[in-house]
Amino acid sequence: MTIVYGLVSRERQVLAEYTSTSGNFPTVTRMLLSKIPSEDGRMTYVYDDYVFHYVVEDGICYLCMSDEKNKHRQPFAFLQDMKSRFLSQYGLEAAQRAIAFTFNEEFSTVIDERMEHYNSGGAVDNIDQVKNDIDRVKEGMVQNIEKVLERGEKIELLVDKTDRLNQQAFRFESTSRNLRKHMQWRRVRNIAIVSVVLMVGVFILVVQGCGGFDFNRCRRQS
């Protein structure tokens, strides 16, 4: 399961968003935001092979898109985490007065970091709240997108998976590079240790052969 998109909005006004890939889902999201009720609630919408999860609280919508229909725990953990960090950083009053993209420059990096945390299998800290969210979603709150869109509104959802594969390949390459550096350093360290041990051994033999540290025997022979 991969979370590919995260967003904070007030009704249709996007306050901050981030995605790690490319596609037309921001357009689809704008269309979906117009259908999300402003009262507190949570819902999961299935859209082709992708899933939109959202939580609305005090008029602010926290939304994400993931790529597996039957996985709810990580997306709702991400939403709760994103909500807590957003309110802690800006407060509810500022969010309810802000214009579009007011917080995007700062908070998009937070969305990115938390998205990476959950996509890499990071721990779910607020487990009780997440379980509660999942239970509510299971109570008939998973809908197909056609039920909320008008006829003719649905458009093909395009997501460029290549970008995500490239990112995964980059992470693998980075890990491999670090491992190679570690192995090279360990090899150099082992060679240095063996060299020092050999030098010390030779020195001890020379000292013993020359009659001590003053090298008297060797001096007389010379």
mmCIF file of C-alpha atoms in Angstrom:
data_model
loop_
_atom_site.group_PDB
_atom_site.id
_atom_site.type_symbol
_atom_site.label_atom_id
_atom_site.label_comp_id
_atom_site.label_asym_id
_atom_site.label_seq_id
_atom_site.Cartn_x
_atom_site.Cartn_y
_atom_site.Cartn_z
ATOM 1 C CA MET A 1 0.000 0.000 0.000
ATOM 2 C CA THR A 2 1.326 3.437 -1.002
ATOM 3 C CA ILE A 3 -0.062 6.869 -0.156
ATOM 4 C CA VAL A 4 0.587 8.954 -3.261
ATOM 5 C CA TYR A 5 -1.175 12.231 -2.418
ATOM 6 C CA GLY A 6 -2.037 14.295 0.646
ATOM 7 C CA LEU A 7 -4.086 17.467 0.989
ATOM 8 C CA VAL A 8 -5.519 19.927 3.528
ATOM 9 C CA SER A 9 -8.434 22.104 2.425
ATOM 10 C CA ARG A 10 -11.308 24.267 3.590
ATOM 11 C CA GLU A 11 -14.237 23.262 1.413
ATOM 12 C CA ARG A 12 -12.853 23.649 -2.160
ATOM 13 C CA GLN A 13 -10.007 25.919 -1.032
ATOM 14 C CA VAL A 14 -6.775 23.913 -1.008
ATOM 15 C CA LEU A 15 -4.503 25.139 1.808
ATOM 16 C CA ALA A 16 -1.620 22.699 1.288
ATOM 17 C CA GLU A 17 -0.958 19.590 -0.780
ATOM 18 C CA TYR A 18 1.842 17.266 -1.801
ATOM 19 C CA THR A 19 2.322 14.343 -4.159
ATOM 20 C CA SER A 20 5.354 12.187 -4.831
ATOM 21 C CA THR A 21 4.276 11.337 -8.362
ATOM 22 C CA SER A 22 2.528 12.898 -11.342
ATOM 23 C CA GLY A 23 -0.961 12.484 -12.736
ATOM 24 C CA ASN A 24 -4.318 14.187 -13.023
ATOM 25 C CA PHE A 25 -5.549 13.284 -9.532
ATOM 26 C CA PRO A 26 -5.282 16.919 -8.279
ATOM 27 C CA THR A 27 -7.962 17.715 -10.871
ATOM 28 C CA VAL A 28 -10.038 14.750 -9.736
ATOM 29 C CA THR A 29 -9.571 15.865 -6.123
ATOM 30 C CA ARG A 30 -10.920 19.365 -6.849
ATOM 31 C CA MET A 31 -13.982 17.754 -8.337
ATOM 32 C CA LEU A 32 -14.341 15.490 -5.311
ATOM 33 C CA LEU A 33 -13.910 18.353 -2.807
ATOM 34 C CA SER A 34 -17.049 19.990 -4.138
ATOM 35 C CA LYS A 35 -18.992 16.852 -3.147
ATOM 36 C CA ILE A 36 -17.593 16.411 0.376
ATOM 37 C CA PRO A 37 -20.025 17.647 3.076
ATOM 38 C CA SER A 38 -18.689 20.465 5.269
ATOM 39 C CA GLU A 39 -19.916 18.876 8.507
ATOM 40 C CA ASP A 40 -17.638 16.627 10.548
ATOM 41 C CA GLY A 41 -17.258 13.129 9.151
ATOM 42 C CA ARG A 42 -15.029 10.661 7.376
ATOM 43 C CA MET A 43 -15.380 8.623 4.228
ATOM 44 C CA THR A 44 -13.539 6.401 1.779
ATOM 45 C CA TYR A 45 -14.245 6.750 -1.952
ATOM 46 C CA VAL A 46 -13.135 4.138 -4.470
ATOM 47 C CA TYR A 47 -12.058 5.598 -7.806
ATOM 48 C CA ASP A 48 -10.963 2.972 -10.362
ATOM 49 C CA ASP A 49 -7.940 1.249 -8.758
ATOM 50 C CA TYR A 50 -7.337 4.070 -6.269
ATOM 51 C CA VAL A 51 -8.930 5.110 -3.000
ATOM 52 C CA PHE A 52 -9.564 8.556 -1.531
ATOM 53 C CA HIS A 53 -9.807 8.725 2.263
ATOM 54 C CA TYR A 54 -10.829 11.889 4.066
ATOM 55 C CA VAL A 55 -11.588 13.282 7.508
ATOM 56 C CA VAL A 56 -13.513 16.547 7.952
ATOM 57 C CA GLU A 57 -13.300 18.294 11.312
ATOM 58 C CA ASP A 58 -14.346 21.878 12.139
ATOM 59 C CA GLY A 59 -14.738 22.662 8.446
ATOM 60 C CA ILE A 60 -11.201 21.551 7.518
ATOM 61 C CA CYS A 61 -10.761 18.536 5.235
ATOM 62 C CA TYR A 62 -7.735 16.238 5.459
ATOM 63 C CA LEU A 63 -7.563 13.962 2.431
ATOM 64 C CA CYS A 64 -5.197 11.416 0.941
ATOM 65 C CA MET A 65 -5.136 9.008 -1.996
ATOM 66 C CA SER A 66 -3.736 5.474 -1.815
ATOM 67 C CA ASP A 67 -3.477 2.571 -4.224
ATOM 68 C CA GLU A 68 -5.125 -0.346 -2.375
ATOM 69 C CA LYS A 69 -8.862 -0.632 -1.831
ATOM 70 C CA ASN A 70 -8.874 -2.787 1.306
ATOM 71 C CA LYS A 71 -6.155 -1.002 3.277
ATOM 72 C CA HIS A 72 -7.484 1.655 5.657
ATOM 73 C CA ARG A 73 -5.223 1.637 8.706
ATOM 74 C CA GLN A 74 -2.180 3.429 7.256
ATOM 75 C CA PRO A 75 -4.150 6.098 5.324
ATOM 76 C CA PHE A 76 -6.268 7.041 8.360
ATOM 77 C CA ALA A 77 -3.190 7.030 10.589
ATOM 78 C CA PHE A 78 -1.576 9.390 8.083
ATOM 79 C CA LEU A 79 -4.664 11.649 8.082
ATOM 80 C CA GLN A 80 -4.795 11.834 11.879
ATOM 81 C CA ASP A 81 -1.083 12.567 11.999
ATOM 82 C CA MET A 82 -1.365 15.235 9.300
ATOM 83 C CA LYS A 83 -4.345 16.827 11.077
ATOM 84 C CA SER A 84 -2.564 16.965 14.439
ATOM 85 C CA ARG A 85 0.571 18.495 12.950
ATOM 86 C CA PHE A 86 -1.375 21.014 10.865
ATOM 87 C CA LEU A 87 -3.450 22.263 13.806
ATOM 88 C CA SER A 88 -0.424 22.305 16.087
ATOM 89 C CA GLN A 89 1.539 24.380 13.584
ATOM 90 C CA TYR A 90 -1.143 26.820 12.415
ATOM 91 C CA GLY A 91 -4.208 26.516 14.638
ATOM 92 C CA LEU A 92 -7.854 26.215 13.637
ATOM 93 C CA GLU A 93 -8.575 29.949 13.455
ATOM 94 C CA ALA A 94 -5.810 30.606 10.921
ATOM 95 C CA ALA A 95 -6.960 27.636 8.824
ATOM 96 C CA GLN A 96 -10.528 28.952 8.706
ATOM 97 C CA ARG A 97 -9.387 32.388 7.530
ATOM 98 C CA ALA A 98 -6.574 31.454 5.138
ATOM 99 C CA ILE A 99 -6.695 31.880 1.380
ATOM 100 C CA ALA A 100 -5.719 29.138 -1.080
ATOM 101 C CA PHE A 101 -2.224 27.649 -0.699
ATOM 102 C CA THR A 102 -1.369 29.891 2.267
ATOM 103 C CA PHE A 103 0.429 27.048 4.039
ATOM 104 C CA ASN A 104 1.612 25.099 1.000
ATOM 105 C CA GLU A 105 5.257 26.183 0.985
ATOM 106 C CA GLU A 106 5.840 25.105 4.592
ATOM 107 C CA PHE A 107 3.356 22.319 5.148
ATOM 108 C CA SER A 108 3.870 20.436 1.870
ATOM 109 C CA THR A 109 7.262 19.363 3.240
ATOM 110 C CA VAL A 110 5.529 18.029 6.360
ATOM 111 C CA ILE A 111 3.051 16.084 4.208
ATOM 112 C CA ASP A 112 5.979 14.702 2.223
ATOM 113 C CA GLU A 113 7.864 13.621 5.350
ATOM 114 C CA ARG A 114 4.833 11.971 6.996
ATOM 115 C CA MET A 115 3.840 10.299 3.714
ATOM 116 C CA GLU A 116 7.329 8.821 3.446
ATOM 117 C CA HIS A 117 7.103 7.692 7.091
ATOM 118 C CA TYR A 118 3.889 5.713 6.563
ATOM 119 C CA ASN A 119 4.841 4.432 3.104
ATOM 120 C CA SER A 120 8.035 2.949 4.544
ATOM 121 C CA GLY A 121 6.100 1.053 7.218
ATOM 122 C CA GLY A 122 6.433 3.621 10.002
ATOM 123 C CA ALA A 123 4.690 2.955 13.300
ATOM 124 C CA VAL A 124 1.100 4.063 13.825
ATOM 125 C CA ASP A 125 1.228 6.107 17.039
ATOM 126 C CA ASN A 126 -2.472 7.016 17.424
ATOM 127 C CA ILE A 127 -3.671 3.430 17.073
ATOM 128 C CA ASP A 128 -6.894 3.807 19.114
ATOM 129 C CA GLN A 129 -8.115 6.765 17.041
ATOM 130 C CA VAL A 130 -7.219 4.968 13.819
ATOM 131 C CA LYS A 131 -9.151 1.853 14.860
ATOM 132 C CA ASN A 132 -12.145 4.058 15.598
ATOM 133 C CA ASP A 133 -11.886 5.667 12.157
ATOM 134 C CA ILE A 134 -11.637 2.273 10.461
ATOM 135 C CA ASP A 135 -14.675 0.967 12.357
ATOM 136 C CA ARG A 136 -16.692 3.957 11.176
ATOM 137 C CA VAL A 137 -15.579 3.413 7.592
ATOM 138 C CA LYS A 138 -16.584 -0.252 7.787
ATOM 139 C CA GLU A 139 -20.095 0.827 8.780
ATOM 140 C CA GLY A 140 -21.124 1.358 5.157
ATOM 141 C CA MET A 141 -18.991 4.433 4.565
ATOM 142 C CA VAL A 142 -16.977 3.069 1.651
ATOM 143 C CA GLN A 143 -18.586 4.241 -1.582
ATOM 144 C CA ASN A 144 -17.841 4.076 -5.227
ATOM 145 C CA ILE A 145 -17.097 7.494 -6.676
ATOM 146 C CA GLU A 146 -19.994 7.280 -9.144
ATOM 147 C CA LYS A 147 -22.449 7.662 -6.253
ATOM 148 C CA VAL A 148 -21.314 11.207 -5.496
ATOM 149 C CA LEU A 149 -20.466 12.479 -8.971
ATOM 150 C CA GLU A 150 -22.963 13.712 -11.488
ATOM 151 C CA ARG A 151 -23.375 11.831 -14.746
ATOM 152 C CA GLY A 152 -20.511 12.691 -17.085
ATOM 153 C CA GLU A 153 -18.323 14.135 -14.343
ATOM 154 C CA LYS A 154 -16.131 11.083 -13.873
ATOM 155 C CA ILE A 155 -12.870 11.293 -15.784
ATOM 156 C CA GLU A 156 -10.095 8.769 -16.198
ATOM 157 C CA LEU A 157 -7.720 8.853 -13.269
ATOM 158 C CA LEU A 158 -4.128 8.931 -14.496
ATOM 159 C CA VAL A 159 -1.221 8.217 -12.165
ATOM 160 C CA ASP A 160 2.355 7.992 -13.352
ATOM 161 C CA LYS A 161 3.687 4.938 -11.532
ATOM 162 C CA THR A 162 7.074 5.405 -13.177
ATOM 163 C CA ASP A 163 7.918 8.267 -10.839
ATOM 164 C CA ARG A 164 7.255 6.126 -7.781
ATOM 165 C CA LEU A 165 9.270 3.252 -9.225
ATOM 166 C CA ASN A 166 12.112 5.652 -9.893
ATOM 167 C CA GLN A 167 11.958 6.884 -6.325
ATOM 168 C CA GLN A 168 12.036 3.334 -5.007
ATOM 169 C CA ALA A 169 14.974 2.566 -7.292
ATOM 170 C CA PHE A 170 16.754 5.690 -6.057
ATOM 171 C CA ARG A 171 16.256 4.640 -2.432
ATOM 172 C CA PHE A 172 17.560 1.148 -3.262
ATOM 173 C CA GLU A 173 20.554 2.602 -5.103
ATOM 174 C CA SER A 174 21.275 4.953 -2.195
ATOM 175 C CA THR A 175 21.096 2.084 0.286
ATOM 176 C CA SER A 176 23.363 -0.063 -1.914
ATOM 177 C CA ARG A 177 25.837 2.806 -2.243
ATOM 178 C CA ASN A 178 25.954 3.286 1.518
ATOM 179 C CA LEU A 179 26.427 -0.448 2.007
ATOM 180 C CA ARG A 180 29.317 -0.489 -0.476
ATOM 181 C CA LYS A 181 30.964 2.439 1.308
ATOM 182 C CA HIS A 182 30.551 0.664 4.621
ATOM 183 C CA MET A 183 32.072 -2.534 3.255
ATOM 184 C CA GLN A 184 34.988 -0.625 1.693
ATOM 185 C CA TRP A 185 35.674 1.205 4.938
ATOM 186 C CA ARG A 186 35.578 -2.062 6.871
ATOM 187 C CA ARG A 187 38.009 -3.626 4.377
ATOM 188 C CA VAL A 188 40.404 -0.671 4.697
ATOM 189 C CA ARG A 189 40.109 -0.807 8.478
ATOM 190 C CA ASN A 190 40.876 -4.534 8.552
ATOM 191 C CA ILE A 191 43.935 -4.050 6.291
ATOM 192 C CA ALA A 192 45.161 -1.234 8.544
ATOM 193 C CA ILE A 193 44.718 -3.372 11.670
ATOM 194 C CA VAL A 194 46.603 -6.312 10.100
ATOM 195 C CA SER A 195 49.386 -3.968 8.929
ATOM 196 C CA VAL A 196 49.784 -2.476 12.409
ATOM 197 C CA VAL A 197 49.818 -5.942 13.998
ATOM 198 C CA LEU A 198 52.516 -7.101 11.542
ATOM 199 C CA MET A 199 54.617 -4.004 12.162
ATOM 200 C CA VAL A 200 54.354 -4.443 15.915
ATOM 201 C CA GLY A 201 55.272 -8.134 15.544
ATOM 202 C CA VAL A 202 58.336 -7.311 13.418
ATOM 203 C CA PHE A 203 59.378 -4.605 15.883
ATOM 204 C CA ILE A 204 59.127 -7.049 18.815
ATOM 205 C CA LEU A 205 61.244 -9.619 16.964
ATOM 206 C CA VAL A 206 63.878 -6.982 16.143
ATOM 207 C CA VAL A 207 63.957 -5.820 19.775
ATOM 208 C CA GLN A 208 64.383 -9.392 21.007
ATOM 209 C CA GLY A 209 67.072 -10.128 18.424
ATOM 210 C CA CYS A 210 69.022 -6.963 19.302
ATOM 211 C CA GLY A 211 69.008 -7.586 23.047
ATOM 212 C CA GLY A 212 66.410 -5.092 24.166
ATOM 213 C CA PHE A 213 65.125 -1.647 23.411
ATOM 214 C CA ASP A 214 68.622 -0.116 23.497
ATOM 215 C CA PHE A 215 69.679 -2.406 20.576
ATOM 216 C CA ASN A 216 73.104 -3.107 22.215
ATOM 217 C CA ARG A 217 73.683 -6.402 20.400
ATOM 218 C CA CYS A 218 72.920 -4.915 16.995
ATOM 219 C CA ARG A 219 75.176 -1.911 17.700
ATOM 220 C CA ARG A 220 78.149 -4.079 18.643
ATOM 221 C CA GLN A 221 77.711 -6.152 15.509
ATOM 222 C CA SER A 222 77.717 -3.002 13.426
#
